[in-house]
Amino acid sequence: MKITGLVCYQVDLPLKEGSYSWSNQSFSAFDSTVVVIETDSGLEGYGETCPLGPSYLPAYAQGARTGIKQLAPGLLGENPLAIAKINNRMDELLKGHPYVKSAIDMACWDIMGKAYSQPAYMLLGGLLQEKVKLFKVVTRQGADIMAKKISEYQDQGFTQFQMKVGAGADDDIERIRKVSANLRPGNVLAADANTGWKQHEAIRVVKAVKDVDLYIEQPCTSYEECLAVRSHTDHPIILDECMDSLGMLVRGYQDRAMDLVNLKINRIGGLTRARQFRDLAMEFGITMTIEDSWGGEIATAAIAHLAHSTPREFHFQSSAFHEYHSLAIAGGGPAIENGAMFMSNKPGLGVEPDFDVLGSPLFSIKS
Ligand code: MG
């Protein structure tokens, strides 16, 4: 099988609740990129990459598209089933930029599943859990609004929550106090600063909420700052933004820097590398949040397939991003029920883009 074309689309994903805010950032929509890989077999694969705005990670939406355009001519003629070769080729053609490569790698997994008539989760290890546990984000707002939101989400069936903080230590202490007061017994809460605290602020917050049962996620920008914060708290620590390579996972494991890791598919470069990261984390005994930086039905399907193929005890939670949007970009995305999502057993990622919604391609590169 040979790749004969790469077609690229841009789409804005508007947020149902009007905005999504974390740390000191806020957006009303996220700019997503969809890539379609065409082959001489007639099979097509779909991939998506959606950085969470231009200053969350070293990634931005226009960069994703420019990168895909840069890579595409060098991928024509390659076999999408030879996934390691595809990844090696992308690394030869462009150094770094994992978020660019993620969409292409994802589309190749979609093609592999279709070629072998298997859902992607079977190729990623098998159906190790029937349902994928979700968490719901309580976006950063005033403490009272956030406290009200967590009650509403619990009424909807969600049991795991990530409240966004990282915008001023005193306000965040109030947010954590008020939101945790409304958490029902048995439910799980993490306070995610998304790198937003300076080290001294993080230490103030963790000390002030010492009595609250919650996880603290990526308090500061650097790994070293997060490690320093950990030495001041008994709260379980989740590392997210700084876990951008297998090397960082090994380092974190050796330093006992975290209790959980947040694995984001496009930060690591796609499903191929996310699977490596997942398998190594399991070898180390580390449980994971499995997600992506953001996306619509296509990126969320990839998350669901990776999570389905991960044993329950190593899977903490996942995100269903399409649930936050007022616009669907594809059919066949993960179904959501009672705080969990699950995929159909359709081959590949099991999603079909809505080309009316995606509109005209930005570019297509064909052999
Ligand atoms: Mg996080």
Coordinates of C-alpha atoms and ligand atoms in Angstrom, one line a residue:
M1 CA 0.0 0.0 0.0
K2 CA 1.2 3.5 -0.8
I3 CA 0.3 7.0 0.4
T4 CA -1.0 8.9 -2.6
G5 CA -2.2 12.1 -1.0
L6 CA -2.4 14.2 2.2
V7 CA -5.3 16.6 2.5
C8 CA -5.4 19.2 5.3
Y9 CA -8.5 20.9 6.8
Q10 CA -8.8 23.6 9.5
V11 CA -11.8 23.9 11.8
D12 CA -12.7 25.9 14.8
L13 CA -14.2 24.0 17.7
P14 CA -16.5 26.4 19.6
L15 CA -17.1 25.7 23.3
K16 CA -20.6 24.8 24.5
E17 CA -20.2 26.7 27.8
G18 CA -18.8 29.8 26.0
S19 CA -15.2 29.5 27.1
Y20 CA -12.6 27.3 28.6
S21 CA -10.1 28.8 31.0
W22 CA -7.1 27.5 32.8
S23 CA -4.1 29.1 34.5
N24 CA -4.1 32.7 33.0
Q25 CA -5.5 31.6 29.6
S26 CA -9.1 31.6 28.2
F27 CA -10.5 30.6 24.8
S28 CA -14.0 30.6 23.2
A29 CA -13.0 28.1 20.5
F30 CA -10.0 25.9 19.7
D31 CA -8.3 25.8 16.3
S32 CA -8.0 22.2 15.1
T33 CA -6.4 20.6 12.1
V34 CA -7.6 17.4 10.4
V35 CA -5.5 15.4 8.0
V36 CA -6.8 12.9 5.5
I37 CA -4.3 10.4 4.2
E38 CA -5.2 8.8 0.8
T39 CA -3.8 5.5 -0.4
D40 CA -3.6 3.6 -3.7
S41 CA -5.8 0.9 -2.0
G42 CA -8.7 3.3 -1.8
L43 CA -8.5 3.3 2.0
E44 CA -8.3 6.7 3.7
G45 CA -7.1 7.5 7.2
Y46 CA -8.1 10.4 9.4
G47 CA -6.0 12.2 12.0
E48 CA -6.4 15.3 14.1
T49 CA -4.1 17.6 16.1
C50 CA -5.3 20.5 18.2
P51 CA -2.9 22.5 20.4
L52 CA -4.7 24.2 23.2
G53 CA -4.1 27.7 21.9
P54 CA -0.6 28.9 20.9
S55 CA 1.0 29.2 24.3
Y56 CA 0.0 26.2 26.2
L57 CA 2.7 23.9 24.9
P58 CA 5.4 24.6 22.3
A59 CA 2.8 24.0 19.6
Y60 CA 0.4 26.1 17.6
A61 CA -2.4 25.4 15.1
Q62 CA -0.8 27.2 12.1
G63 CA 2.5 25.4 12.9
A64 CA 0.6 22.1 12.7
R65 CA -0.6 22.9 9.2
T66 CA 2.8 24.3 8.0
G67 CA 4.5 21.2 9.4
I68 CA 2.1 18.8 7.6
K69 CA 2.7 20.7 4.4
Q70 CA 6.4 20.4 5.0
L71 CA 6.2 16.6 5.6
A72 CA 3.6 15.6 3.0
P73 CA 5.8 15.5 -0.2
G74 CA 8.3 13.2 1.6
L75 CA 5.6 10.8 2.7
L76 CA 4.1 10.2 -0.7
G77 CA 4.8 6.6 -1.8
E78 CA 5.5 5.4 1.7
N79 CA 3.5 2.5 3.1
P80 CA 1.2 3.7 5.9
L81 CA 1.1 0.2 7.4
A82 CA 4.9 0.4 8.1
I83 CA 4.3 2.7 11.1
A84 CA 7.8 2.7 12.5
K85 CA 9.2 3.6 9.1
I86 CA 6.6 6.4 8.7
N87 CA 7.8 7.8 12.1
N88 CA 11.4 7.5 11.1
R89 CA 10.7 9.2 7.8
M90 CA 8.9 12.1 9.6
D91 CA 11.9 12.5 11.9
E92 CA 14.3 12.6 8.9
L93 CA 12.2 15.2 7.3
L94 CA 11.5 17.5 10.3
K95 CA 13.2 17.7 13.6
G96 CA 10.9 17.9 16.6
H97 CA 7.4 19.2 16.3
P98 CA 5.7 16.1 17.7
Y99 CA 2.2 17.7 17.5
V100 CA 2.6 17.9 13.7
K101 CA 3.5 14.3 13.3
S102 CA 0.7 13.2 15.7
A103 CA -2.0 13.8 13.1
I104 CA -0.2 11.9 10.4
D105 CA 0.7 9.0 12.7
M106 CA -3.0 8.8 13.9
A107 CA -4.2 8.7 10.3
C108 CA -1.9 5.8 9.6
W109 CA -3.3 3.9 12.6
D110 CA -6.7 4.5 11.2
I111 CA -5.6 3.0 7.8
M112 CA -3.9 0.0 9.6
G113 CA -7.1 -0.8 11.4
K114 CA -9.1 -0.6 8.2
A115 CA -6.6 -2.7 6.3
Y116 CA -6.6 -5.4 9.0
S117 CA -10.4 -5.0 9.6
Q118 CA -9.8 -4.4 13.3
P119 CA -10.6 -1.5 15.6
A120 CA -7.4 0.4 16.5
Y121 CA -7.6 -0.7 20.2
M122 CA -7.0 -4.3 19.0
L123 CA -3.8 -3.3 17.2
L124 CA -2.7 -1.3 20.3
G125 CA -3.0 -4.3 22.6
G126 CA -6.6 -5.5 22.7
L127 CA -9.8 -4.6 24.5
L128 CA -8.5 -4.4 28.0
Q129 CA -11.3 -2.3 29.4
E130 CA -14.8 -2.1 28.0
K131 CA -15.4 1.5 29.2
V132 CA -13.1 4.4 29.4
K133 CA -13.5 6.4 32.7
L134 CA -13.8 10.1 32.0
F135 CA -13.0 13.2 34.0
K136 CA -14.9 16.4 33.7
V137 CA -13.0 19.7 33.7
V138 CA -14.3 22.4 36.0
T139 CA -13.0 25.4 34.0
R140 CA -11.4 28.2 36.0
Q141 CA -13.9 30.8 37.1
G142 CA -14.9 32.3 40.4
A143 CA -14.9 29.9 43.3
D144 CA -18.7 29.9 43.8
I145 CA -19.4 29.3 40.1
M146 CA -17.0 26.4 40.1
A147 CA -18.5 24.9 43.2
K148 CA -22.0 25.1 41.5
K149 CA -20.6 23.5 38.3
I150 CA -19.1 20.5 40.1
S151 CA -22.5 19.7 41.6
E152 CA -24.1 19.9 38.2
Y153 CA -21.5 17.6 36.7
Q154 CA -22.0 15.1 39.5
D155 CA -25.7 15.1 38.7
Q156 CA -24.8 14.2 35.1
G157 CA -23.0 11.1 36.3
F158 CA -19.4 12.3 36.3
T159 CA -17.3 11.1 39.3
Q160 CA -13.8 12.4 38.5
F161 CA -13.0 16.0 38.2
Q162 CA -10.1 18.3 37.3
M163 CA -10.6 21.8 38.5
K164 CA -8.5 24.5 36.8
V165 CA -6.4 26.7 39.1
G166 CA -3.1 28.4 38.6
A167 CA -4.3 32.0 38.7
G168 CA -3.2 33.4 42.0
A169 CA -2.6 31.4 45.2
D170 CA -5.2 33.1 47.4
D171 CA -8.0 32.8 44.8
D172 CA -7.0 29.2 44.2
I173 CA -7.1 28.3 47.8
E174 CA -10.6 29.6 48.0
R175 CA -11.5 27.7 44.7
I176 CA -10.2 24.4 46.1
R177 CA -11.9 24.9 49.4
K178 CA -15.3 25.6 47.8
V179 CA -15.2 23.1 45.1
S180 CA -14.0 20.2 47.3
A181 CA -16.8 21.0 49.8
N182 CA -19.3 20.0 47.1
L183 CA -17.4 16.8 46.1
R184 CA -19.6 13.8 46.9
P185 CA -18.1 10.9 48.9
G186 CA -16.1 8.5 46.7
N187 CA -15.6 11.0 43.9
V188 CA -12.1 12.2 42.8
L189 CA -10.8 15.7 42.5
A190 CA -7.5 17.1 41.0
A191 CA -6.5 20.7 41.1
D192 CA -4.6 21.3 37.8
A193 CA -2.5 24.5 37.8
N194 CA -1.3 23.8 34.2
T195 CA 2.2 25.3 35.1
G196 CA 0.5 28.4 36.4
W197 CA 2.0 28.8 39.9
K198 CA 5.4 30.0 40.8
Q199 CA 7.1 27.6 43.2
H200 CA 6.5 29.7 46.3
E201 CA 2.8 30.1 45.4
A202 CA 2.4 26.3 44.8
I203 CA 3.9 25.6 48.2
R204 CA 1.5 28.1 49.9
V205 CA -1.5 26.5 48.2
V206 CA -0.5 22.8 49.0
K207 CA 0.1 23.8 52.6
A208 CA -3.2 25.7 52.9
V209 CA -5.2 22.8 51.6
K210 CA -3.3 20.1 53.4
D211 CA -6.5 18.7 54.9
V212 CA -8.3 18.3 51.5
D213 CA -8.3 15.0 49.7
L214 CA -7.1 15.9 46.2
Y215 CA -4.5 15.4 43.6
I216 CA -2.2 18.3 42.6
E217 CA -1.4 18.4 38.8
Q218 CA 1.6 20.2 37.3
P219 CA 1.9 23.0 39.8
C220 CA 4.8 24.8 38.0
T221 CA 6.4 25.1 34.6
S222 CA 9.6 23.1 35.1
Y223 CA 10.1 19.6 36.3
E224 CA 12.6 20.8 38.9
E225 CA 10.1 23.3 40.4
C226 CA 7.4 20.5 40.5
L227 CA 9.9 18.2 42.2
A228 CA 10.6 20.9 44.8
V229 CA 6.8 21.4 45.4
R230 CA 6.4 17.6 45.9
S231 CA 8.9 17.7 48.8
H232 CA 6.5 20.0 50.6
T233 CA 3.3 18.1 50.2
D234 CA 1.6 14.8 50.9
H235 CA -0.9 15.3 48.1
P236 CA -0.5 12.8 45.2
I237 CA 1.2 14.6 42.3
I238 CA 0.3 14.3 38.7
L239 CA 2.9 15.5 36.1
D240 CA 1.6 16.6 32.8
E241 CA 3.2 19.3 30.7
C242 CA 6.8 18.4 31.5
M243 CA 6.3 14.7 30.6
D244 CA 7.1 15.2 27.0
S245 CA 9.4 12.3 26.3
L246 CA 10.3 8.8 27.3
G247 CA 13.4 10.3 28.8
M248 CA 11.3 12.5 31.1
L249 CA 9.2 9.5 32.2
V250 CA 12.4 7.6 33.1
R251 CA 13.7 10.6 35.0
G252 CA 10.4 11.1 36.9
Y253 CA 10.3 7.5 37.8
Q254 CA 13.9 7.5 39.1
D255 CA 13.3 10.6 41.1
R256 CA 9.9 9.4 42.4
A257 CA 8.7 12.8 41.1
M258 CA 5.1 11.8 40.5
D259 CA 2.3 9.4 41.5
L260 CA 0.5 9.7 38.2
V261 CA 1.4 10.9 34.7
N262 CA -0.8 12.7 32.2
L263 CA -0.1 11.2 28.7
K264 CA -1.1 13.5 25.8
I265 CA -1.0 11.9 22.4
N266 CA 0.1 14.9 20.3
R267 CA 2.7 16.1 22.9
I268 CA 4.5 12.8 22.4
G269 CA 4.1 12.6 18.6
G270 CA 1.2 10.3 17.9
L271 CA -0.3 6.9 18.9
T272 CA 2.9 5.0 18.0
R273 CA 5.0 7.0 20.6
A274 CA 2.1 7.2 23.0
R275 CA 1.9 3.4 23.1
Q276 CA 5.6 3.2 23.9
F277 CA 5.2 5.8 26.7
R278 CA 2.1 3.9 28.0
D279 CA 3.8 0.6 28.0
L280 CA 6.9 1.9 29.7
A281 CA 4.8 3.7 32.4
M282 CA 3.0 0.4 33.1
E283 CA 6.4 -1.3 33.4
F284 CA 7.2 1.3 36.0
G285 CA 3.9 0.7 37.8
I286 CA 2.7 4.3 37.0
T287 CA -1.0 4.9 36.3
M288 CA -2.0 7.4 33.6
T289 CA -4.5 10.0 32.6
I290 CA -4.7 9.3 28.8
E291 CA -5.7 12.2 26.6
D292 CA -4.5 14.8 24.1
S293 CA -4.0 18.5 24.3
W294 CA -7.4 19.0 22.7
G295 CA -9.4 18.0 19.7
G296 CA -12.8 16.9 18.2
E297 CA -14.2 13.5 17.6
I298 CA -11.1 12.2 15.7
A299 CA -8.5 13.0 18.4
T300 CA -10.9 11.8 21.1
A301 CA -11.4 8.5 19.3
A302 CA -7.7 8.0 19.3
I303 CA -7.6 8.7 23.0
A304 CA -10.5 6.2 23.5
H305 CA -8.7 3.5 21.5
L306 CA -5.4 3.9 23.5
A307 CA -7.3 3.9 26.8
H308 CA -9.5 0.8 25.8
S309 CA -6.2 -1.0 25.2
T310 CA -4.8 -0.1 28.6
P311 CA -5.5 -2.2 31.7
R312 CA -8.0 -0.5 34.1
E313 CA -5.5 -0.4 37.0
F314 CA -3.1 1.7 34.9
H315 CA -5.8 4.0 33.5
F316 CA -6.8 6.8 35.8
Q317 CA -9.1 8.8 33.5
S318 CA -9.5 10.3 30.0
S319 CA -11.0 13.3 28.4
A320 CA -13.9 13.3 25.9
F321 CA -13.2 16.7 24.2
H322 CA -16.1 16.5 21.7
E323 CA -18.4 16.6 24.7
Y324 CA -17.3 20.2 25.3
H325 CA -18.1 21.4 21.8
S326 CA -21.2 22.8 20.1
L327 CA -20.0 21.5 16.7
A328 CA -19.3 17.9 15.6
I329 CA -16.6 17.4 13.0
A330 CA -17.0 13.7 12.5
G331 CA -19.5 10.9 13.1
G332 CA -18.7 7.7 15.0
G333 CA -16.9 9.5 17.9
P334 CA -16.8 7.9 21.3
A335 CA -20.2 7.4 22.9
I336 CA -20.6 8.9 26.4
E337 CA -22.6 7.3 29.2
N338 CA -22.5 7.8 32.9
G339 CA -19.1 9.4 33.1
A340 CA -17.5 6.9 30.7
M341 CA -16.8 6.7 26.9
F342 CA -16.5 3.7 24.6
M343 CA -15.8 3.1 21.0
S344 CA -17.7 0.9 18.5
N345 CA -15.8 -2.1 17.0
K346 CA -15.6 -0.5 13.6
P347 CA -12.2 -0.9 11.9
G348 CA -9.5 1.8 12.5
L349 CA -10.5 4.8 14.6
G350 CA -14.1 4.2 13.6
V351 CA -14.8 7.9 12.7
E352 CA -16.0 9.5 9.5
P353 CA -15.3 13.2 9.1
D354 CA -18.2 15.5 8.2
F355 CA -16.7 17.2 5.1
D356 CA -19.6 19.7 5.0
V357 CA -18.5 20.9 8.4
L358 CA -14.7 20.8 7.5
G359 CA -15.4 22.8 4.3
S360 CA -12.8 23.2 1.5
P361 CA -9.3 21.8 2.2
L362 CA -6.6 24.3 3.0
F363 CA -4.2 22.3 0.8
S364 CA -3.8 18.9 -0.7
I365 CA -0.5 17.3 -1.8
K366 CA -0.8 14.4 -4.1
S367 CA 1.5 12.1 -6.1
Ligands
MG1 MG -3.1 18.8 33.1

